[in-house]
């Protein structure tokens, strides 16, 4: 039985996605989450999830950081990005960071159903009207390499990196993760090496490079 996680903080939009998914695939198991934290928790407790529909701007997520976290911690899970942002350059970045597809929030129900079927069938999906523009969009220099470096982190290393980016000290990170402080220091050494940075500040900048503006907040 295929399974889907709908990750969005708007209940009405989750309901619309749930309805489209039920119409698209028979016997589909559907889970819901309203923050990046609850997405990652669901992926830990429900290891059979095949696909995540991920809102770029839900609580706890900052642009492509949530996508990077899922790809690093759960590389076998397909992720389709959902966003009000339909800029082809943003879509290109999402694909470069491992998204299996991209759904603008203006997408119609039939395209929603098609997208879910396509990605569960191991195909990439983009809105038909945007495919040519996305194909023509130029990847940001270094984006593919950045995605590869982030994907090289272990799940625990990515958690440490995220907490460093929040400004937590080693002891605070150790307390949050339930590990010893020397373990955090060992993770940081590995993180710096894999991200090709020298210190905490540079490591934090790596995640900030994944931030994107939210069109809904520009009105």
Short mmCIF file of C-alpha atoms in Angstrom, two decimals, residues 55-177:
data_model
loop_
_atom_site.label_atom_id
_atom_site.label_comp_id
_atom_site.label_asym_id
_atom_site.label_seq_id
_atom_site.Cartn_x
_atom_site.Cartn_y
_atom_site.Cartn_z
CA UNK A 55 5.19 23.23 1.74
CA UNK A 56 8.30 25.40 1.37
CA UNK A 57 7.13 27.93 3.95
CA UNK A 58 5.49 25.89 6.71
CA UNK A 59 6.59 26.54 10.33
CA UNK A 60 10.15 25.40 10.98
CA UNK A 61 10.99 25.29 7.31
CA UNK A 62 13.07 27.97 5.62
CA UNK A 63 12.97 27.70 1.87
CA UNK A 64 14.85 24.62 0.68
CA UNK A 65 16.24 23.72 4.12
CA UNK A 66 13.38 21.30 4.84
CA UNK A 67 13.90 19.58 1.50
CA UNK A 68 17.60 19.28 2.25
CA UNK A 69 16.83 17.85 5.70
CA UNK A 70 14.52 15.18 4.32
CA UNK A 71 16.91 14.25 1.53
CA UNK A 72 19.77 13.96 4.04
CA UNK A 73 17.86 12.03 6.70
CA UNK A 74 15.52 9.96 4.52
CA UNK A 75 17.08 9.62 1.05
CA UNK A 76 14.63 6.91 0.01
CA UNK A 77 11.60 9.20 0.38
CA UNK A 78 10.45 11.18 -2.67
CA UNK A 79 9.64 14.85 -2.04
CA UNK A 80 7.38 17.05 -4.13
CA UNK A 81 7.72 20.73 -3.20
CA UNK A 82 4.48 22.69 -2.81
CA UNK A 83 4.64 26.48 -2.93
CA UNK A 84 2.88 29.65 -4.01
CA UNK A 85 6.19 30.57 -5.65
CA UNK A 86 6.15 29.54 -9.33
CA UNK A 87 9.41 31.24 -10.34
CA UNK A 88 11.19 28.81 -12.74
CA UNK A 89 14.52 29.63 -11.08
CA UNK A 90 13.16 28.53 -7.69
CA UNK A 91 11.77 25.35 -9.22
CA UNK A 92 15.16 24.70 -10.82
CA UNK A 93 16.83 25.05 -7.41
CA UNK A 94 14.33 22.65 -5.81
CA UNK A 95 15.07 20.04 -8.48
CA UNK A 96 18.82 20.56 -8.05
CA UNK A 97 18.38 19.87 -4.33
CA UNK A 98 16.64 16.57 -4.95
CA UNK A 99 12.92 17.33 -5.33
CA UNK A 100 11.03 14.77 -7.39
CA UNK A 101 8.54 17.39 -8.52
CA UNK A 102 7.09 20.82 -7.91
CA UNK A 103 3.47 21.87 -7.34
CA UNK A 104 2.50 25.55 -7.42
CA UNK A 105 -0.44 26.13 -5.08
CA UNK A 106 -2.41 27.37 -8.07
CA UNK A 107 -2.28 23.88 -9.61
CA UNK A 108 -5.66 22.42 -10.59
CA UNK A 109 -7.02 19.21 -9.11
CA UNK A 110 -6.41 17.13 -12.25
CA UNK A 111 -2.76 18.16 -12.33
CA UNK A 112 -2.51 17.40 -8.61
CA UNK A 113 -3.76 13.90 -9.24
CA UNK A 114 -1.41 13.47 -12.19
CA UNK A 115 1.56 14.69 -10.15
CA UNK A 116 0.90 12.24 -7.31
CA UNK A 117 0.50 9.31 -9.71
CA UNK A 118 3.66 10.28 -11.61
CA UNK A 119 5.93 10.61 -8.60
CA UNK A 120 4.64 7.43 -6.95
CA UNK A 121 5.44 5.83 -10.31
CA UNK A 122 9.05 7.05 -9.92
CA UNK A 123 8.73 9.84 -12.48
CA UNK A 124 9.56 13.50 -12.12
CA UNK A 125 6.63 15.92 -12.42
CA UNK A 126 6.43 19.62 -13.23
CA UNK A 127 3.47 21.80 -14.23
CA UNK A 128 3.09 21.50 -18.03
CA UNK A 129 2.94 25.28 -18.44
CA UNK A 130 6.27 25.74 -16.64
CA UNK A 131 8.34 22.85 -18.00
CA UNK A 132 9.96 24.78 -20.85
CA UNK A 133 10.85 27.73 -18.59
CA UNK A 134 12.30 25.42 -15.92
CA UNK A 135 14.35 23.54 -18.52
CA UNK A 136 15.75 26.89 -19.66
CA UNK A 137 16.49 28.14 -16.14
CA UNK A 138 20.14 28.16 -15.18
CA UNK A 139 21.18 26.38 -12.02
CA UNK A 140 22.88 28.57 -9.43
CA UNK A 141 26.65 28.09 -9.44
CA UNK A 142 27.56 25.60 -6.76
CA UNK A 143 23.96 24.58 -5.97
CA UNK A 144 24.38 20.97 -7.10
CA UNK A 145 27.62 20.68 -5.16
CA UNK A 146 25.97 22.17 -2.08
CA UNK A 147 23.12 19.68 -2.35
CA UNK A 148 25.60 16.82 -2.58
CA UNK A 149 27.53 18.04 0.47
CA UNK A 150 24.35 18.36 2.52
CA UNK A 151 23.20 14.92 1.41
CA UNK A 152 26.52 13.49 2.63
CA UNK A 153 25.64 14.39 6.23
CA UNK A 154 24.20 11.72 8.46
CA UNK A 155 20.74 12.40 9.96
CA UNK A 156 22.29 13.30 13.33
CA UNK A 157 24.88 15.54 11.70
CA UNK A 158 22.13 17.43 9.88
CA UNK A 159 20.25 17.89 13.16
CA UNK A 160 23.41 19.31 14.74
CA UNK A 161 23.89 21.65 11.76
CA UNK A 162 20.30 22.90 12.02
CA UNK A 163 20.74 23.64 15.73
CA UNK A 164 24.03 25.42 15.07
CA UNK A 165 22.19 27.58 12.53
CA UNK A 166 19.64 28.41 15.26
CA UNK A 167 22.50 29.77 17.38
CA UNK A 168 22.63 27.00 20.01
CA UNK A 169 25.90 26.30 21.83
CA UNK A 170 27.43 22.83 22.00
CA UNK A 171 26.07 22.13 25.48
CA UNK A 172 22.58 23.24 24.45
CA UNK A 173 22.74 21.02 21.36
CA UNK A 174 23.89 18.08 23.49
CA UNK A 175 20.97 18.61 25.89
CA UNK A 176 18.48 18.94 23.01
CA UNK A 177 19.68 15.73 21.33
#
